[in-house]
């Protein structure tokens, strides 16, 4: 068991963005995510110090403050913190199920601003549903890049300093890597990164991990096949990173040549003694794995090389044949949206878990919003 | 009196879209709208079976479930169902009037997603106001075509399967005919069609009919003049269809030659023994009718033929002269937006009912949302 | 002390829009803003007549109706009315601070429609936050020009007549001067002008004045430096106008030659015996003033003359050197968004009050919304 202090100040690692050079993985200072200018927020009054009361605590004490002030990167979450969040997420399934017979009042009077500089209806509605299922309210903008003062040249920092005056929590989607970090550095209210360009999308990484826990029943001793665009897909990179927190994990990389998993993640997995291998045989991998995680090949990554795109796109398709070799307890995941990399006829198979996965995004976001605003 | 089973499974007819060929009107299977995959939704627990308890019931029993799972087409509504909905709509007038002194809690904790692939501020705000006046909450997107995963190639079905996880009801506006039907086939929550391209816009048809009931006091034995673009206007086609449910109705068609009412509706009216005639004399029709229903000539229907557009547009205008021959008890309706086919000086005439008609859209939508989510 | 009747029917002055010719300043009829068609709204039932009960009242009686039916122009507000509104705004600071521990129910069941024909995320979120902090609900459109029936040629008046049926209050942002007035003339519910093109933005003028009151402690006997684009900036023009309601005010105009303050405002200040002078020495002015109000030079005002824009833009910058001469009790204001006319290193100076000013916008809007819908 890790000490509580490790849970409160999780060790920090390199950014997961594809641009990160391998060498940076072990050189960042451990306290990089402790933002000096952030003041203690509303929950502080109830924050009986978890740090000093005990060295070994298995579960957070109800009413104590959440160790994170913002949710910016997958690296903020160690194994204990993930487990505790997943327990809250599971409670949220009940809160959501009961919401129409008995509306929740957990976040009565709280206001969340969803500031989307890049439209993403799915992610935005998921966050907004999460807030409203908890009884909170939402201010929304679905196209801040075009509709806000950003178009007049205002800095993100100035926008944040204004919007924090109107709300209790900011959910930021931005087209620039590092934007969420910059927002968190000036904001006196919590910031959740809902995707910053090629950078991070931590709530997606958490919901992916939570889905494996819910579907397979464990995160230790599992075999996971990551399929598709492994070079550019931030979701598979973050997922590989979080899986390294667990023991006995085996990862298979199944990718067309032009979009193979990059060395930084492979070296990171090596450093954590995580077993991995590359494979060109999706059928073989599917027959071995507990989880097949399929991703979309993104056309925009290929520029003029439509030929390479088409070759990559058609290479690894999850279809009925793949499902035929998949083990009965195994599942297929996908971050969505899906084009034709999973055929429609797979949808009715009970092992097709991608829409349940999308729904889990709601529970994870409910949990994070609740924890940031009200503590454990 | 019809039997309850007829009310619960209203006979189905051809789609009202202009593309529908005449011959299809009587060939569609009667159960086309019973969606096999739709599971019983939340209201099911209170659904004491109306079907088996009585063969002849004049009014639905409070607390029993609404016979429709979705609102997709005007053809779903027979005379008894319309009357019952109109009674609920009238109760909604009081709920809305009292909302600021005593906020309604009928839909406390319910979430409605308004998914608009085609912007339509008027319709969207009407639905959202309806939901909020009942105490419910809304997730909204006003330009899903551009801002959502649809832009990345996701199918409507996948979007619906995701969004249904975040909400209790989907209101869909789409640019393709049949989109609402497709959405309803995959969704496990109710879907309301808020207009699908050249297809259907059933809540408009209902509010038009409700307005005649409220303004004239009856739907039997009325004379209605339909004026303007009768070839392309889905509202006048749907209205003609619903009026055929009542007895003693006489319909006048007053349209420029290029946008005359099509044969399929005329033949349908014949099959229901509804009296109709075409006329080129708006003054004569206006002096005879209880209702003059004016519509906008849509320029986009005329392509390069601006000359035909201009001729059609100026031909039948409702102005003070028309009002002078209109009977004292009669009214002018219009689905809005209005350009110059009704002159501004008509607005102050108490018989100009088009803004009251727009307001009735709120009551009809309140009624439908309430009925779909909570039953009678 | 003014008589109550003066507070209820504040004397009216010319529009503040830059287009207004000087000569019109004293020729407009005094009752121009009394809209004859407006009916008494919901608060009317509680409106014990303030007019007849007393000739001299210092504070409005709780529960009596607000004297304004709409908020359209800065000219509607005289000194007594401003003071009374500022007291309500200050109470709103507490309402907002307590909102997450004890949600306000002042406007439970009320619906506000924010109709933005010109996107302005900052202003829209400020209004919507204000409504929600009071317990009310919001219908929103962030791009009505493109997404609504306006694109089909509908008049603003028709849109307003429809939207007023869905809500209890309309907040209108429009690209045309005079739009808010036109909306108020047809609406039977209150309208707040959230900026109508080059016209008015009265809530900005009120929050500027309120900020001076809050930061300096008084509005009489103050020295204010208006800096930047004084020719086109509607905020500085409105502020100059409102400051003329107080005594002992001295105003300095510091502007590049091409965007100097226009004669109409200078003549108006003369008519009210307000002392003003022009200066080219920002350092000197800053050392004298209680308030330095900086504004953005708007590139779009200069057309092809980029050279003039660049000259104007760099001429008067508020930086550390300016702060060094600024008196300890003085403050720097800015309507935001800010480009480089205030350098970033000024932000941490406690006298940099522009983000507090933005926050005050919330309190002023809470106060106005509450007063329009519920009275004093």
XYZ file of N, CA and C in Angstrom, chain C residues 281-359:
237
model
N -0.533 63.820 -21.790
C 0.476 63.319 -20.845
C -0.155 62.316 -19.873
N -0.102 61.040 -20.242
C -0.735 60.007 -19.424
C -0.133 59.950 -18.018
N 1.193 60.126 -17.916
C 1.854 60.067 -16.612
C 1.311 61.146 -15.677
N 1.198 62.335 -16.189
C 0.685 63.442 -15.402
C -0.755 63.178 -14.941
N -1.578 62.721 -15.895
C -2.977 62.427 -15.567
C -3.058 61.310 -14.528
N -2.267 60.251 -14.754
C -2.311 59.111 -13.825
C -1.949 59.533 -12.408
N -1.040 60.470 -12.303
C -0.601 60.899 -10.968
C -1.675 61.726 -10.260
N -2.611 62.292 -11.034
C -3.660 63.150 -10.479
C -4.943 62.402 -10.138
N -5.200 61.323 -10.881
C -6.547 60.750 -10.902
C -6.815 59.752 -9.784
N -8.104 59.577 -9.478
C -8.565 58.484 -8.638
C -8.789 57.225 -9.476
N -9.176 57.453 -10.733
C -9.491 56.343 -11.631
C -8.832 56.580 -12.992
N -8.067 55.598 -13.463
C -7.598 55.610 -14.845
C -8.398 54.537 -15.595
N -9.223 54.992 -16.556
C -10.081 54.062 -17.300
C -9.475 53.874 -18.686
N -8.806 52.749 -18.869
C -8.130 52.463 -20.132
C -9.076 51.727 -21.076
N -8.942 51.949 -22.379
C -9.767 51.222 -23.356
C -8.912 50.699 -24.501
N -9.477 49.786 -25.217
C -8.809 49.151 -26.345
C -8.972 50.002 -27.609
N -7.886 50.140 -28.365
C -7.977 50.765 -29.691
C -8.448 49.678 -30.651
N -9.602 49.883 -31.282
C -10.169 48.828 -32.123
C -9.707 48.966 -33.565
N -8.992 47.961 -34.006
C -8.387 47.985 -35.331
C -9.411 48.234 -36.442
N -10.613 47.638 -36.254
C -11.605 47.720 -37.319
C -12.055 49.161 -37.606
N -11.719 50.089 -36.680
C -12.116 51.480 -36.888
C -11.200 52.199 -37.881
N -10.069 51.582 -38.214
C -9.052 52.287 -38.976
C -9.002 51.886 -40.454
N -9.807 50.884 -40.829
C -9.837 50.474 -42.236
C -8.444 50.122 -42.731
N -8.030 50.735 -43.842
C -6.726 50.426 -44.442
C -5.571 51.106 -43.717
N -5.862 52.063 -42.888
C -4.784 52.865 -42.292
C -4.143 52.138 -41.108
N -3.468 51.031 -41.415
C -2.778 50.269 -40.374
C -1.736 51.139 -39.671
N -1.148 52.083 -40.434
C -0.127 52.946 -39.840
C -0.718 53.795 -38.710
N -1.907 54.336 -38.972
C -2.556 55.146 -37.934
C -2.953 54.271 -36.733
N -3.433 53.073 -37.047
C -3.814 52.131 -35.972
C -2.628 51.831 -35.073
N -1.502 51.505 -35.702
C -0.331 51.144 -34.906
C 0.174 52.325 -34.083
N 0.094 53.512 -34.664
C 0.505 54.707 -33.933
C -0.398 54.934 -32.722
N -1.716 54.837 -32.966
C -2.678 55.063 -31.886
C -2.536 54.000 -30.799
N -2.334 52.768 -31.263
C -2.345 51.645 -30.342
C -1.214 51.706 -29.326
N -0.033 52.092 -29.797
C 1.120 52.053 -28.892
C 1.289 53.308 -28.053
N 0.425 54.304 -28.277
C 0.701 55.625 -27.714
C 0.507 55.700 -26.207
N -0.598 55.175 -25.697
C -0.860 55.278 -24.260
C -1.048 53.893 -23.654
N 0.019 53.379 -23.081
C 0.007 52.052 -22.473
C 0.069 52.214 -20.947
N -0.788 51.491 -20.249
C -0.682 51.462 -18.789
C 0.283 50.335 -18.416
N 1.469 50.728 -17.917
C 2.479 49.730 -17.544
C 2.992 50.038 -16.135
N 4.045 49.399 -15.742
C 4.568 49.589 -14.386
C 4.951 51.045 -14.111
N 5.429 51.715 -15.149
C 5.819 53.121 -14.954
C 4.615 53.976 -14.597
N 3.499 53.688 -15.263
C 2.272 54.423 -14.940
C 1.826 54.076 -13.519
N 1.939 52.802 -13.179
C 1.523 52.388 -11.835
C 2.393 53.049 -10.769
N 3.637 53.316 -11.107
C 4.547 53.935 -10.138
C 4.104 55.343 -9.744
N 3.451 56.040 -10.671
C 3.007 57.398 -10.340
C 1.565 57.445 -9.838
N 0.854 56.329 -10.031
C -0.547 56.270 -9.602
C -0.630 56.349 -8.070
N -1.595 57.094 -7.560
C -1.740 57.219 -6.115
C -2.134 55.866 -5.492
N -1.764 55.683 -4.211
C -2.032 54.382 -3.562
C -3.510 53.980 -3.552
N -4.386 54.954 -3.434
C -5.811 54.621 -3.342
C -6.476 54.513 -4.717
N -5.753 54.894 -5.770
C -6.365 54.964 -7.106
C -6.450 53.583 -7.736
N -7.270 53.449 -8.804
C -7.421 52.159 -9.489
C -7.377 52.329 -11.002
N -7.019 51.210 -11.653
C -7.072 51.142 -13.113
C -8.255 50.272 -13.514
N -9.112 50.794 -14.399
C -10.257 50.032 -14.913
C -10.092 49.794 -16.413
N -10.805 48.830 -16.909
C -10.778 48.505 -18.338
C -12.027 47.651 -18.602
N -12.760 47.942 -19.686
C -13.993 47.175 -19.927
C -13.731 45.750 -20.420
N -12.507 45.449 -20.799
C -12.127 44.148 -21.331
C -12.925 43.809 -22.608
N -12.425 43.027 -23.540
C -11.119 42.389 -23.507
C -9.957 43.372 -23.680
N -8.826 42.996 -23.120
C -7.627 43.817 -23.147
C -6.614 43.148 -24.078
N -5.971 43.951 -24.898
C -4.851 43.413 -25.682
C -3.560 43.785 -24.972
N -2.800 44.758 -25.491
C -1.555 45.100 -24.811
C -1.566 46.525 -24.276
N -2.758 47.128 -24.207
C -2.827 48.513 -23.702
C -2.677 48.585 -22.184
N -2.804 47.414 -21.514
C -2.343 47.311 -20.114
C -1.391 46.125 -20.099
N -0.170 46.319 -19.652
C 0.791 45.209 -19.686
C 0.460 44.200 -18.582
N 0.853 42.956 -18.871
C 0.498 41.836 -17.982
C 1.036 42.039 -16.561
N 2.213 42.660 -16.448
C 2.832 42.779 -15.120
C 2.061 43.726 -14.196
N 1.096 44.434 -14.755
C 0.258 45.297 -13.919
C -0.799 44.475 -13.162
N -1.111 43.297 -13.707
C -2.245 42.509 -13.184
C -2.149 42.220 -11.680
N -0.940 42.003 -11.199
C -0.800 41.610 -9.792
C -0.844 42.809 -8.838
N -0.818 44.021 -9.382
C -0.926 45.220 -8.549
C -2.344 45.295 -7.981
N -2.498 45.484 -6.693
C -3.851 45.525 -6.121
C -4.710 46.646 -6.695
N -4.050 47.647 -7.286
C -4.821 48.739 -7.891
C -5.347 48.395 -9.287
N -4.935 47.255 -9.813
C -5.494 46.779 -11.081
C -6.867 46.179 -10.786
N -7.924 46.930 -11.100
C -9.269 46.540 -10.633
C -10.140 45.975 -11.743
N -9.564 45.717 -12.920
C -10.427 45.365 -14.070
C -11.082 44.004 -13.962
N -10.463 43.043 -13.270
C -11.170 41.761 -13.126
C -12.237 41.857 -12.030
N -11.986 42.677 -11.005
C -13.047 42.946 -10.028
C -14.209 43.671 -10.710
N -13.844 44.570 -11.642
C -14.854 45.281 -12.432
C -15.729 44.307 -13.222
N -15.089 43.319 -13.860
C -15.855 42.305 -14.603
C -16.795 41.563 -13.665
N -16.308 41.252 -12.480
C -17.135 40.569 -11.498
C -18.314 41.442 -11.063
